[in-house]
Each structure stands twice: as structure tokens, then as C-alpha cells.
Coordinates of C-alpha atoms in Angstrom, one line a residue:
Chain A
X1 CA 120.2 127.8 122.0
X2 CA 119.8 124.1 123.0
X3 CA 122.8 123.9 125.2
X4 CA 120.8 125.3 128.0
X5 CA 118.2 122.6 127.9
X6 CA 120.5 120.1 129.3
X7 CA 122.4 122.5 131.4
X8 CA 119.4 123.0 133.3
X9 CA 118.5 119.5 133.3
X10 CA 121.7 117.7 134.0
X11 CA 121.5 117.1 137.7
X12 CA 118.1 115.5 138.1
X13 CA 119.2 112.4 136.4
X14 CA 120.8 111.3 139.6
X15 CA 118.2 109.7 141.6
X16 CA 116.3 112.1 143.7
X17 CA 116.2 111.4 147.5
X18 CA 112.7 110.7 149.0
X19 CA 110.9 114.0 149.8
X20 CA 109.7 115.1 153.3
X21 CA 106.1 116.1 153.7
X22 CA 107.2 119.7 153.8
X23 CA 109.2 119.4 150.6
X24 CA 106.4 117.7 149.0
X25 CA 104.1 120.6 149.8
X26 CA 106.8 122.9 148.5
X27 CA 106.8 121.0 145.3
X28 CA 103.1 121.2 145.0
X29 CA 103.2 125.1 145.2
X30 CA 105.8 125.2 142.3
X31 CA 103.4 122.9 140.2
X32 CA 101.0 125.8 139.9
X33 CA 103.7 127.8 138.0
X34 CA 104.5 124.9 135.7
X35 CA 100.8 124.0 134.8
X36 CA 99.7 127.0 132.7
X37 CA 102.7 127.1 130.2
X38 CA 102.9 123.3 130.1
X39 CA 99.2 122.6 129.5
X40 CA 98.9 125.4 126.9
X41 CA 102.1 124.3 125.1
X42 CA 101.6 120.5 125.3
X43 CA 97.9 120.9 124.6
X44 CA 98.5 122.9 121.4
X45 CA 101.4 121.0 120.0
X46 CA 100.4 117.7 121.2
X47 CA 96.9 118.0 119.8
X48 CA 98.2 119.3 116.5
X49 CA 100.9 116.8 116.0
X50 CA 98.7 113.9 116.8
X51 CA 96.0 115.2 114.6
X52 CA 98.5 115.5 111.7
X53 CA 99.6 111.9 112.3
X54 CA 95.9 110.8 112.1
X55 CA 95.4 112.7 108.9
X56 CA 98.5 111.2 107.4
X57 CA 96.5 107.9 107.5
X58 CA 93.6 109.3 105.6
X59 CA 92.7 110.4 102.2
X60 CA 91.2 113.9 102.6
X61 CA 90.6 116.8 100.3
X62 CA 90.2 119.5 102.9
X63 CA 86.4 119.4 102.8
X64 CA 84.0 116.5 103.4
X65 CA 84.9 113.4 105.2
X66 CA 88.4 112.0 105.5
X67 CA 88.6 108.4 104.5
X68 CA 90.9 106.0 106.4
X69 CA 93.3 104.3 104.1
X70 CA 96.1 102.8 106.6
X71 CA 99.7 103.2 105.3
X72 CA 98.7 104.0 101.7
X73 CA 100.1 107.4 101.9
X74 CA 103.4 106.3 103.2
X75 CA 103.6 103.5 100.7
X76 CA 103.1 106.0 97.9
X77 CA 105.6 108.4 99.5
X78 CA 108.4 106.0 99.5
X79 CA 107.7 105.3 95.7
X80 CA 107.4 108.8 94.9
X81 CA 110.6 110.2 93.2
X82 CA 109.8 113.8 94.2
X83 CA 109.6 112.8 97.8
X84 CA 113.1 111.4 97.5
X85 CA 114.4 114.3 95.6
X86 CA 113.0 116.8 98.2
X87 CA 115.0 115.0 100.9
X88 CA 118.0 114.9 98.8
X89 CA 117.9 118.8 98.4
X90 CA 117.3 119.2 102.2
X91 CA 120.3 117.1 102.8
X92 CA 122.3 119.1 100.1
X93 CA 121.1 122.3 101.9
X94 CA 123.0 121.1 104.9
X95 CA 126.1 121.9 103.1
X96 CA 125.0 125.4 102.2
X97 CA 123.3 126.2 105.5
X98 CA 125.4 124.3 107.9
X99 CA 128.7 123.0 107.1
X100 CA 130.0 125.8 104.8
X101 CA 128.8 128.6 107.0
X102 CA 130.4 127.0 110.1
X103 CA 133.7 126.6 108.3
X104 CA 133.7 130.2 106.9
X105 CA 132.3 131.5 110.2
X106 CA 135.1 129.9 112.1
X107 CA 137.7 131.3 109.7
X108 CA 136.3 134.9 109.3
X109 CA 135.4 134.9 113.0
X110 CA 138.9 134.0 114.1
X111 CA 140.4 136.6 111.7
X112 CA 138.2 139.3 113.1
X113 CA 138.8 138.2 116.6
X114 CA 142.6 137.8 116.3
X115 CA 143.5 140.6 113.9
X116 CA 140.7 143.2 113.7
X117 CA 139.7 143.6 117.4
X118 CA 143.2 143.8 119.0
X119 CA 144.7 146.0 116.3
X120 CA 141.8 148.1 114.9
X121 CA 139.7 148.3 118.0
X122 CA 136.4 146.9 119.1
X123 CA 134.5 149.3 117.0
X124 CA 135.8 147.9 113.7
X125 CA 135.3 144.3 115.0
X126 CA 131.7 145.1 116.0
X127 CA 131.0 146.8 112.6
X128 CA 132.2 143.8 110.7
X129 CA 130.3 141.2 113.0
X130 CA 127.2 143.4 112.6
X131 CA 127.5 143.9 108.9
X132 CA 127.8 140.1 108.3
X133 CA 125.0 139.5 110.7
X134 CA 122.6 141.8 108.8
X135 CA 121.1 139.1 106.6
X136 CA 120.1 137.2 109.7
X137 CA 118.1 140.1 111.1
X138 CA 116.0 140.9 108.1
X139 CA 113.1 138.3 107.5
X140 CA 114.0 135.6 105.1
X141 CA 111.0 136.5 102.9
X142 CA 112.3 140.1 102.4
X143 CA 115.8 139.0 101.6
X144 CA 114.1 136.5 99.2
X145 CA 112.4 139.3 97.4
X146 CA 115.5 141.2 97.3
X147 CA 117.5 138.3 95.8
X148 CA 114.7 137.6 93.1
X149 CA 115.2 141.1 92.1
X150 CA 119.0 141.2 92.1
X151 CA 118.9 138.0 90.2
X152 CA 116.2 139.0 87.7
X153 CA 117.6 137.8 84.2
X154 CA 116.9 140.9 82.3
X155 CA 116.9 143.8 84.8
X156 CA 118.7 142.4 87.7
X157 CA 121.9 143.8 89.3
X158 CA 124.0 140.6 88.7
X159 CA 123.2 140.2 85.1
X160 CA 123.7 143.9 84.4
X161 CA 127.1 143.6 85.9
X162 CA 127.9 140.5 83.9
X163 CA 126.7 142.1 80.7
X164 CA 129.6 144.5 81.1
X165 CA 132.1 141.6 81.0
X166 CA 130.4 139.3 78.4
X167 CA 127.0 140.3 76.8
X168 CA 126.2 136.6 76.1
X169 CA 126.6 135.7 79.7
X170 CA 123.0 136.2 81.0
X171 CA 122.1 133.1 83.0
X172 CA 118.5 132.8 84.4
X173 CA 119.7 132.1 88.1
X174 CA 116.4 131.1 89.6
X175 CA 114.6 130.0 86.5
X176 CA 117.2 127.6 85.0
X177 CA 116.7 124.1 86.5
X178 CA 120.4 123.4 86.4
X179 CA 121.2 126.7 88.3
X180 CA 118.3 127.3 90.6
X181 CA 119.5 125.0 93.5
X182 CA 122.9 126.4 93.5
X183 CA 121.7 130.1 93.4
X184 CA 119.5 129.4 96.3
X185 CA 122.5 127.7 98.2
X186 CA 124.8 130.7 97.7
X187 CA 122.1 133.0 99.1
X188 CA 121.7 130.7 102.1
X189 CA 125.4 131.0 102.8
X190 CA 125.1 134.7 102.6
X191 CA 122.1 134.4 105.2
X192 CA 123.7 131.9 107.5
X193 CA 127.3 133.1 108.0
X194 CA 126.2 135.9 110.6
X195 CA 124.7 133.3 113.1
X196 CA 127.9 131.1 112.9
X197 CA 130.2 134.1 113.3
X198 CA 128.3 135.5 116.4
X199 CA 128.2 132.2 118.3
X200 CA 131.7 131.1 117.4
X201 CA 133.2 134.5 118.3
X202 CA 131.5 134.3 121.7
X203 CA 133.2 131.0 122.0
X204 CA 136.5 132.6 121.1
X205 CA 136.1 135.2 123.9
X206 CA 135.8 132.4 126.4
X207 CA 139.1 130.9 125.4
X208 CA 142.1 131.8 127.5
X209 CA 144.2 134.2 125.3
X210 CA 147.5 133.3 127.0
X211 CA 147.7 130.0 125.2
X212 CA 147.5 131.5 121.8
X213 CA 149.9 134.3 122.8
X214 CA 152.4 131.8 124.1
X215 CA 152.2 129.9 120.9
X216 CA 152.7 133.1 118.9
X217 CA 155.8 134.0 120.8
X218 CA 157.1 130.5 120.2
X219 CA 156.8 131.3 116.4
X220 CA 153.4 129.6 115.6
X221 CA 151.8 131.1 112.5
X222 CA 148.2 132.4 112.7
X223 CA 146.9 129.3 110.7
X224 CA 148.6 126.9 113.1
X225 CA 147.2 128.7 116.1
X226 CA 143.8 128.8 114.5
X227 CA 143.8 125.0 113.8
X228 CA 145.5 123.8 116.8
X229 CA 144.3 126.1 119.5
X230 CA 141.2 127.9 118.5
X231 CA 139.3 125.1 116.6
X232 CA 140.3 122.4 118.9
X233 CA 139.0 124.4 122.0
X234 CA 135.8 125.5 120.4
X235 CA 134.3 121.9 120.2
X236 CA 131.1 122.7 122.1
X237 CA 130.3 125.9 120.1
X238 CA 131.1 124.2 116.8
X239 CA 128.8 121.2 117.8
X240 CA 125.9 123.6 118.7
X241 CA 126.3 125.6 115.5
X242 CA 126.4 122.6 113.2
X243 CA 123.5 120.9 114.8
X244 CA 121.2 123.9 115.1
X245 CA 121.9 125.0 111.5
X246 CA 121.4 121.4 110.3
X247 CA 117.9 121.5 111.9
X248 CA 117.3 124.8 110.0
X249 CA 118.5 123.4 106.8
X250 CA 116.0 120.4 107.1
X251 CA 113.2 122.8 107.8
X252 CA 113.8 125.4 105.1
X253 CA 110.7 126.8 103.8
X254 CA 110.3 130.6 103.3
X255 CA 113.2 131.2 100.9
X256 CA 111.9 128.5 98.7
X257 CA 108.4 129.6 98.8
X258 CA 109.5 133.3 97.9
X259 CA 112.3 132.6 95.5
X260 CA 111.4 129.4 93.5
X261 CA 108.2 127.7 94.6
X262 CA 110.1 124.5 94.6
X263 CA 110.9 124.9 90.9
X264 CA 111.6 125.1 88.2
X265 CA 110.1 121.7 88.0
X266 CA 111.3 120.2 91.2
X267 CA 114.8 121.5 91.0
X268 CA 114.5 123.2 94.5
X269 CA 111.8 121.2 96.0
X270 CA 112.2 120.5 99.8
X271 CA 110.0 118.5 102.2
X272 CA 108.6 121.5 104.0
X273 CA 107.5 123.3 100.9
X274 CA 106.3 119.9 99.3
X275 CA 104.0 119.3 102.3
X276 CA 102.7 122.9 102.3
X277 CA 101.9 122.6 98.6
X278 CA 100.2 119.3 99.1
X279 CA 98.1 120.8 102.0
X280 CA 97.0 124.1 100.5
X281 CA 97.7 124.0 96.7
X282 CA 96.9 120.4 95.7
X283 CA 94.4 119.6 98.5
X284 CA 96.0 116.3 99.1
X285 CA 95.9 116.8 102.9
X286 CA 96.6 113.2 103.9
X287 CA 99.6 113.1 101.6
X288 CA 101.0 116.4 102.8
X289 CA 100.5 115.1 106.5
X290 CA 102.5 112.0 105.7
X291 CA 105.3 114.1 104.3
X292 CA 105.3 116.4 107.3
X293 CA 105.1 113.5 109.7
X294 CA 108.3 111.9 108.1
X295 CA 110.1 115.2 108.4
X296 CA 109.0 115.6 112.1
X297 CA 110.3 112.1 112.9
X298 CA 113.7 112.8 111.2
X299 CA 114.0 116.2 113.2
X300 CA 112.8 114.5 116.3
X301 CA 115.8 112.0 116.1
X302 CA 118.1 114.9 115.6
X303 CA 116.7 116.6 118.6
X304 CA 117.4 113.5 120.7
X305 CA 120.8 113.3 119.3
X306 CA 121.4 117.0 120.3
X307 CA 120.0 116.3 123.7
X308 CA 122.3 113.2 124.2
X309 CA 125.4 114.9 123.0
X310 CA 124.9 117.9 125.1
X311 CA 124.0 115.8 128.3
X312 CA 127.2 114.0 127.8
X313 CA 129.1 117.2 127.3
X314 CA 127.8 118.9 130.4
X315 CA 128.2 115.6 132.4
X316 CA 131.8 115.4 131.4
X317 CA 132.3 119.0 132.4
X318 CA 130.9 118.3 135.9
X319 CA 133.2 115.5 136.3
X320 CA 136.2 117.6 135.6
Chain B
X1 CA 148.6 143.5 134.0
X2 CA 150.1 141.3 136.7
X3 CA 153.4 139.6 136.0
X4 CA 152.5 136.7 138.1
X5 CA 151.4 133.6 136.4
X6 CA 148.5 131.9 137.9
X7 CA 148.2 128.2 137.2
X8 CA 144.8 126.7 137.9
X9 CA 144.9 123.1 138.6
X10 CA 142.0 120.7 137.6
X11 CA 140.7 120.4 141.1
X12 CA 140.3 124.2 141.4
X13 CA 143.2 125.0 143.5
X14 CA 145.7 127.4 142.0
X15 CA 149.3 128.2 142.3
X16 CA 150.9 131.6 141.8
X17 CA 154.3 131.7 140.2
X18 CA 156.7 134.6 140.0
X19 CA 158.1 134.9 136.5
X20 CA 160.9 137.1 135.4
X21 CA 160.2 137.4 131.7
X22 CA 162.8 138.5 129.2
X23 CA 160.7 141.6 128.4
X24 CA 158.0 143.0 130.5
X25 CA 154.7 141.3 129.5
X26 CA 153.1 144.5 128.6
X27 CA 155.7 145.1 126.0
X28 CA 155.3 141.6 124.5
X29 CA 151.6 142.1 124.3
X30 CA 151.9 145.4 122.5
X31 CA 154.2 143.7 120.1
X32 CA 151.4 141.3 119.2
X33 CA 149.1 144.1 118.6
X34 CA 151.3 145.9 116.0
X35 CA 149.6 146.7 112.7
X36 CA 151.7 144.8 110.4
X37 CA 151.2 144.8 106.6
X38 CA 149.6 141.4 106.9
X39 CA 147.2 142.8 109.4
X40 CA 146.3 145.7 107.0
X41 CA 145.8 143.2 104.2
X42 CA 143.4 141.2 106.4
X43 CA 141.6 144.3 107.3
X44 CA 141.1 145.4 103.8
X45 CA 140.0 141.9 102.6
X46 CA 137.6 141.5 105.4
X47 CA 136.2 145.0 104.8
X48 CA 135.6 144.1 101.3
X49 CA 133.8 141.0 102.4
X50 CA 131.5 143.0 104.7
X51 CA 130.9 145.5 101.9
X52 CA 130.0 142.7 99.6
X53 CA 127.7 141.3 102.2
X54 CA 125.8 144.6 102.6
X55 CA 125.9 145.3 98.8
X56 CA 122.2 143.9 98.2
X57 CA 120.9 146.3 100.8
X58 CA 122.8 149.2 99.2
X59 CA 121.4 148.2 95.8
X60 CA 117.8 148.2 97.2
X61 CA 118.4 151.6 98.7
X62 CA 119.8 153.3 95.6
X63 CA 117.2 151.8 93.3
X64 CA 114.3 152.8 95.3
X65 CA 115.2 156.4 94.8
X66 CA 115.1 156.1 91.0
X67 CA 112.1 156.6 88.7
X68 CA 111.4 153.8 86.3
X69 CA 112.7 155.7 83.3
X70 CA 115.9 156.4 85.1
X71 CA 116.3 152.9 86.0
X72 CA 115.7 151.7 82.4
X73 CA 118.3 154.2 81.2
X74 CA 121.2 153.8 83.6
X75 CA 120.5 150.3 84.8
X76 CA 120.5 149.1 88.5
X77 CA 124.3 149.9 89.1
X78 CA 124.1 153.7 88.3
X79 CA 123.6 156.1 91.2
X80 CA 120.2 157.9 91.3
X81 CA 120.0 161.4 90.0
X82 CA 118.5 162.7 93.1
X83 CA 116.5 161.4 96.1
X84 CA 113.2 160.5 94.5
X85 CA 110.8 159.1 97.0
X86 CA 107.7 158.9 94.8
X87 CA 108.3 155.1 94.4
X88 CA 108.5 154.6 98.1
X89 CA 105.4 156.5 98.6
X90 CA 103.5 154.8 95.9
X91 CA 104.5 151.5 97.3
X92 CA 103.7 152.7 100.9
X93 CA 100.2 153.4 99.9
X94 CA 99.6 150.6 97.4
X95 CA 100.2 147.9 99.9
X96 CA 98.8 150.1 102.9
X97 CA 102.2 149.7 104.6
X98 CA 101.2 151.4 107.8
X99 CA 98.5 148.9 108.5
X100 CA 100.9 146.0 107.8
X101 CA 103.4 147.6 110.1
X102 CA 100.9 148.1 112.8
X103 CA 99.7 144.4 112.5
X104 CA 103.3 143.1 112.7
X105 CA 104.0 145.2 115.7
X106 CA 100.7 144.0 117.4
X107 CA 101.5 140.4 116.7
X108 CA 105.1 140.6 117.9
X109 CA 104.6 142.7 121.0
X110 CA 101.6 140.7 122.3
X111 CA 103.0 137.3 121.4
X112 CA 106.4 138.1 123.0
X113 CA 104.6 139.2 126.1
X114 CA 102.7 136.0 126.3
X115 CA 105.7 133.9 125.6
X116 CA 107.9 135.7 128.2
X117 CA 105.3 135.6 131.0
X118 CA 104.5 132.0 130.6
X119 CA 108.1 130.8 130.2
X120 CA 109.0 132.9 133.3
X121 CA 106.5 130.9 135.3
X122 CA 107.4 127.5 133.8
X123 CA 111.1 128.2 134.2
X124 CA 110.6 129.2 137.9
X125 CA 109.0 125.9 138.6
X126 CA 111.7 123.9 136.8
X127 CA 114.8 125.9 137.6
X128 CA 113.9 127.2 141.2
X129 CA 111.2 124.8 142.2
X130 CA 113.2 121.8 140.9
X131 CA 110.2 119.9 140.2
X132 CA 110.8 116.1 140.0
X133 CA 111.2 114.9 136.4
X134 CA 112.2 118.2 135.2
X135 CA 114.9 116.6 132.9
X136 CA 112.1 114.9 131.0
X137 CA 109.8 118.0 130.9
X138 CA 112.7 120.0 129.4
X139 CA 113.4 117.2 127.0
X140 CA 109.8 117.3 125.9
X141 CA 110.0 121.0 125.4
X142 CA 113.1 120.8 123.4
X143 CA 112.0 118.0 121.2
X144 CA 108.8 119.7 120.5
X145 CA 110.6 122.7 119.6
X146 CA 112.3 121.0 116.7
X147 CA 109.1 119.6 115.3
X148 CA 108.6 121.3 112.0
X149 CA 105.6 123.7 111.7
X150 CA 104.5 121.9 108.7
X151 CA 103.6 119.0 110.8
X152 CA 101.3 121.2 113.0
X153 CA 100.0 123.7 110.5
X154 CA 97.1 122.0 109.0
X155 CA 95.5 121.2 112.4
X156 CA 96.2 124.7 113.5
X157 CA 94.3 125.9 110.4
X158 CA 91.3 123.5 111.2
X159 CA 91.3 124.6 114.9
X160 CA 91.4 128.3 114.0
X161 CA 88.5 127.8 111.7
X162 CA 86.4 125.8 114.3
X163 CA 86.9 128.3 117.0
X164 CA 86.2 131.3 114.8
X165 CA 89.6 132.7 114.9
X166 CA 90.5 132.0 111.3
X167 CA 91.8 135.2 109.6
X168 CA 92.1 137.0 113.0
X169 CA 95.4 138.3 114.4
X170 CA 94.4 136.7 117.7
X171 CA 95.0 133.3 116.2
X172 CA 98.6 134.1 115.2
X173 CA 99.3 135.9 118.4
X174 CA 98.2 133.0 120.5
X175 CA 99.9 130.2 118.5
X176 CA 103.2 132.1 118.4
X177 CA 103.0 133.2 122.0
X178 CA 102.4 129.5 123.1
X179 CA 105.1 128.1 120.8
X180 CA 107.6 130.5 122.3
X181 CA 107.2 128.8 125.7
X182 CA 109.5 125.9 124.6
X183 CA 112.5 128.0 123.8
X184 CA 111.8 130.5 126.7
X185 CA 111.5 127.8 129.3
X186 CA 114.7 126.1 128.6
X187 CA 116.7 129.3 128.2
X188 CA 115.4 130.7 131.4
X189 CA 115.6 127.4 133.5
X190 CA 119.3 127.3 132.8
X191 CA 119.7 130.8 134.0
X192 CA 117.6 130.2 137.0
X193 CA 119.7 127.0 137.9
X194 CA 122.4 129.3 138.8
X195 CA 120.2 131.6 141.0
X196 CA 121.9 132.4 144.4
X197 CA 120.4 129.9 146.8
X198 CA 121.1 132.1 150.0
X199 CA 118.6 134.6 148.6
X200 CA 115.9 131.9 148.3
X201 CA 116.7 130.5 151.7
X202 CA 116.6 133.9 153.3
X203 CA 113.2 134.5 151.8
X204 CA 111.9 131.2 153.0
X205 CA 113.1 131.8 156.5
X206 CA 111.2 135.0 156.4
X207 CA 108.2 133.0 155.6
X208 CA 107.7 134.1 152.0
X209 CA 105.2 132.1 149.9
X210 CA 106.3 130.7 146.7
X211 CA 104.4 133.4 144.8
X212 CA 106.1 136.0 146.9
X213 CA 109.6 134.5 146.1
X214 CA 108.6 134.8 142.5
X215 CA 107.5 138.3 142.5
X216 CA 109.9 139.8 144.9
X217 CA 113.1 137.8 144.7
X218 CA 113.4 136.0 141.5
X219 CA 111.5 138.4 139.0
X220 CA 113.6 141.6 139.9
X221 CA 116.8 139.8 139.3
X222 CA 115.6 137.9 136.3
X223 CA 114.2 141.1 134.7
X224 CA 117.2 142.0 132.3
X225 CA 117.2 138.3 131.1
X226 CA 113.5 138.5 130.4
X227 CA 114.1 141.6 128.3
X228 CA 116.7 139.7 126.3
X229 CA 114.2 136.9 125.7
X230 CA 111.5 139.5 124.7
X231 CA 113.7 141.1 122.0
X232 CA 114.4 137.7 120.7
X233 CA 110.8 136.7 120.5
X234 CA 109.9 140.0 118.9
X235 CA 112.3 139.2 116.1
X236 CA 111.0 135.6 115.7
X237 CA 107.4 136.7 115.6
X238 CA 108.3 139.5 113.3
X239 CA 110.0 137.1 110.9
X240 CA 107.3 134.5 111.2
X241 CA 106.1 133.4 107.8
X242 CA 104.1 130.2 107.6
X243 CA 101.6 130.9 110.4
X244 CA 100.4 134.2 109.0
X245 CA 100.4 132.8 105.5
X246 CA 98.0 130.0 106.5
X247 CA 95.9 131.9 109.0
X248 CA 95.6 135.3 107.8
X249 CA 94.3 135.4 104.3
X250 CA 92.8 138.8 104.0
X251 CA 94.9 141.7 102.9
X252 CA 94.0 143.8 105.9
X253 CA 95.3 141.3 108.5
X254 CA 98.7 140.7 106.9
X255 CA 102.1 141.3 108.6
X256 CA 104.9 143.1 106.9
X257 CA 106.7 139.8 106.2
X258 CA 103.7 138.1 104.6
X259 CA 102.2 141.2 102.8
X260 CA 105.3 142.0 101.0
X261 CA 106.3 138.3 100.1
X262 CA 103.0 137.4 98.6
X263 CA 102.1 140.7 96.8
X264 CA 105.3 142.1 95.5
X265 CA 105.5 139.7 92.6
X266 CA 101.9 139.9 91.9
X267 CA 101.3 143.4 91.4
X268 CA 104.4 144.9 89.8
X269 CA 107.1 144.1 87.4
X270 CA 108.5 147.7 88.0
X271 CA 112.1 146.9 89.2
X272 CA 112.2 150.2 91.2
X273 CA 109.0 149.3 93.1
X274 CA 110.4 145.9 93.9
X275 CA 113.6 147.7 95.3
X276 CA 111.2 149.8 97.4
X277 CA 109.5 146.7 98.7
X278 CA 112.9 145.2 99.7
X279 CA 113.9 148.5 101.3
X280 CA 110.8 149.1 103.3
X281 CA 110.6 145.4 104.3
X282 CA 114.2 145.5 105.6
X283 CA 114.1 148.9 107.4
X284 CA 112.1 147.9 110.5
X285 CA 114.3 145.0 111.3
X286 CA 117.5 146.9 110.7
X287 CA 116.3 149.8 112.9
X288 CA 115.3 147.3 115.6
X289 CA 118.7 145.8 115.3
X290 CA 120.6 149.0 115.8
X291 CA 118.6 149.9 118.8
X292 CA 118.8 146.5 120.5
X293 CA 122.1 145.2 119.2
X294 CA 123.7 144.5 122.4
X295 CA 120.7 142.9 123.9
X296 CA 120.3 140.8 120.8
X297 CA 123.9 139.6 120.7
X298 CA 123.6 138.6 124.3
X299 CA 120.6 136.6 123.5
X300 CA 122.0 134.9 120.5
X301 CA 125.1 133.6 122.6
X302 CA 123.2 133.0 125.8
X303 CA 122.4 129.5 125.4
X304 CA 125.3 128.3 123.3
X305 CA 128.3 129.5 125.2
X306 CA 129.7 128.2 128.5

């Protein structure tokens, strides 16, 4: 997704030569193509973002006049245990939405690619990939409704199934503060794997198969080939998948809204939902804006890291 | 299958070597494709994983065909006695599903069109026009793309109220359409970077204006890519949740994603109706996925590979 940004942008970093008048006229004609999209986008996002930052320095209930209070919201924020807890949860979601799905995606993707596609045909491989991708295609809110229903403590599928094994074993998956975070995490793994598999398998298709075949003839086991050849060569794809899913984990909102509302208590509170609730449920707009601004700053730093890593990657590739 | 081995050196030159393998290469390859017991075990394990992955959808499907009494009696795991669609019909009417479907289609189609059109223009300027400072322009788009919607949503809400677009589909259409420009621009710019320069130069020699180059040279070749982008935007907009949640409060303006999410829990505790909600909510996306599967897979991998 983001690899393209730098691929398109890699060359202009070398100093452009002075333009001739004809070229300058040419450039100006292209400017007209740039302006509509750029002005609309920068205008909308820029205005909203600056507005949000300004709001974060005020006390504002959504109606009436906003009162400027300097850094008070931020001071309060850093002393607020719920704020730290919400960020801790967001970081823990990186495990469920990024690291684990990438690891499983590599493993399952490689098995489909190496075993299923060559031996059982592309149809079988496409079916498996498509089946695992299904949770990606359905809106998160709908899969959320589905899981709330599956995990219902009294009528849900999971507990009905468990009752058959042990009648006393009827956990309240989303309603128990000790369980809710882990239940949501498992669901997020279920959601995310399709994305990692599709991207990583497209990377596997790029690799030269003769290397792996030669290793196999020399007696390397599948796992050795997977570890030494496949994983080692998929560096760029693994990087992209890890970074984009990490961004998604830090932004997670809809599943929390639908499944737990941040609760029970603050057991599944995350920054995105926390700021939303401050804006629209608790009418503490300034405080919500401060939370959102901190989240935006963290994600901007992530974006700059992604940009930097990819620029270096594509520059390295150009030198080769 | 050639029996020659081609070695490509790092500077791009290549050497062709004749090799006399112990066995013909073809035979060796087919050996690697044998369905050993291990391969069958892996096949079965993976198949079970996929079945497990689809199990929630299957549960939603069978339980939406049950009556409430049937559900209470047999539980969620039992198969339905027959195809009973009264639940689905009731849910369909209660939430006014056709209207929600129409709202979603309208938002998704129009915002995708806006997004594709504007990103094509912007990407043309950056990828073909090579406007100075385009590294920084693309960097701005990309960084802005990562900003969480929560850091923009309250101002969006205020702006929509001030310009009279609050509770109007148009507000969501415009915001999604414009936000799409970021992703569209950097995906298309990278594609256009590799546009054959001979074509552009030939057009310039023939005296084509920049507009003419866009409409007659670049656009026809870019069209398949624009279609990939459009299917992508369609899914994005369809799944969009926070913007409609904040900007579309009234029932009649809600989209599928929003309407089902906020009403299902409120109006029913009937488990079969909730199964019907999950089923109806998933179906449009699943159908869309089956129709555009190839296009979508190309889109997912377009930016990340190479």
C-alpha cells in the first residue's frame, strides 16, 4: 500500500537540473492537474487537523464558547490512568493484529504456496486463500455483531458447544473484564490473517522457485527452506505487512465500538474509542481532541518511519 | 521447460549455460509435485483451518433459517428443520434494509468515482508531469493518510453542521471521496512512473496539449488500474463506520454497516434475528468479493509487491 509512495517519489530527491522556459511552461500546465485534488485534500484534512489541535487547548462542551486553557488537557491526560491503559491496549493489539497474523500468515501462506498450489492445483489454493480472506472483506462492524452473537454467554454457539464438554464451563467472553481483551484479540487474529496471507503470497510468487527447488533436491526440509529461503527473501513484504497492520492496530475503533464499548470497565479501552466517547458521549471535546492529537502524533511518527524505511529500500534496489 | 540455465549477473548481463542433468529437469520437477502422505496431511489440516475460519458465517447462515422456538429447542449448532425465511424477511422490513442498501451503494459509488477522478488527475501531475517537489507532495499525502479519523472527526462534524450538510449523505460522500485522494494518488503515481516515455514523446511531437495527453494517451492505458482502484474504494467506503456514525444520525440516512451495528443490539434479543442481521450484513460484501475477486487481489498486492 505505502511502498508505492516512495517508489513514485524516489528519484526527485536527487537535485533537479534547472528548467528551461519551455519545461517551466510544461510544468505549469501539469500544475492544473495537481491543484483540484491537492487543494481539496489539504484543505479538508489540514483544516480539520489544525482545528482539532486548537480544540485540544480548550475546555469545550460542544455548545457555547470554548475556553482556552493552554496545556491543561495534556497535563491531565498524562496523569489519567485510563489514557495510559488505553495506549497499553493499543500496543497489545499490535500483537493480535500485526505480529501474530504476520507470523501465521507467513507460515500458512507458505504451506499453501508450496504444497497446495503445485500438488492440488490453483483452484484449491485460491479457495483456501479466499476463505481465509473472507473476514477481511466483510465490514468489521458486521463481523463484530456476528462475534457478539457467537460469544453470547447463554445462547451463543461457543458456550453451547462448551456446555457439551463441561456444563460448568460457561465464560462470559466479552463481559468478563479478565477475558474481554483476549476474546477481542483472538477475533482480530481471525480478521487480520487474510490480509497478511494475500500480501505475503504475492511476495512468494515474486521469488525465483529454482532456489527452493535446488535446496529441496539437496535434501533441505520444508521448514529449512521456509526459514532460510522464503522468509529471508520476503523482507520487503514482511516489512510492509508489519508496519501497515501496526498502524491499523493503533487505530482500532469499530470492533471495540460494536463488541465491548471499551469495557467492561476499561478492560478493552483504546485511544480511538476513548477520544470518540469523550467527544460525543461525555461532551468533553477538548479532552477528546487532546487524546486524538496524541494518537495522531504517534501515527505520524510511524508514517515517517515507514517512508524512511521504504525510501532506503528502494534506493538500495536502485543502486543494485 | 528449457534445460539451459540462465544466470543473471548483478549488472544485468546474463550467461547461458548448458547443463546435462542426471535426470531431465521435467522429471525432477514432477517428483517435487508428488502428493506424498505429508502433502495430504497438510492439505487436510489447512482445509480444516479454512473451514474453521468460515464457521462463523456458516453459523449465521443456518441460524437465520430457524424460528425462535426451533433455536431454543435445538440450540445454535443443530441444523434447521427447513428453509424458514420469515426471520430474514422480518429483519429486512424492520430495519428497512433496501433503503440502507441503497444508501450504502450511493455513498460507495459516488465517493469512489470522486476519489478515482481526482487521484487520476493528481497522479498524472506527479507521475507524468514530474512536478518539482513531488517527493514532498507524496510524503504529505502519505502522512496525512495515516492520521486517525478521530483527530479529524469533531471538526468534520462542526463543518457539516455549519454548511448544512449534517445528516445528509452528501457530507459522507464528499469527505470519503476527498480522503480517498491520498491513497489513490500514491498508488497511481507509482504506476504512472513506469509509463512508456516513447508514447508521451510521440504525442508531444504531434503537438498534443497536456490535457490531450491525459485524455487520449494516459487515460486509456490507465483505465484497468483505475478500475482496480475503484473496486478498492468501493469496499473502503462500504466498510466506513466512524464518518456515517457521526454525520448521519437519522435512521433513513444510515448505511448498512452503520444501521446494523447500532440497531441490532437495541431492538432485539432474539438470537435468530441477530443471526439474520449478521447474514444480511455480510452478504453484499461476499457477493461483491466473488464478482471482483481477481481485481481485488490485484489491488491488495499492487502497492506492496515489487
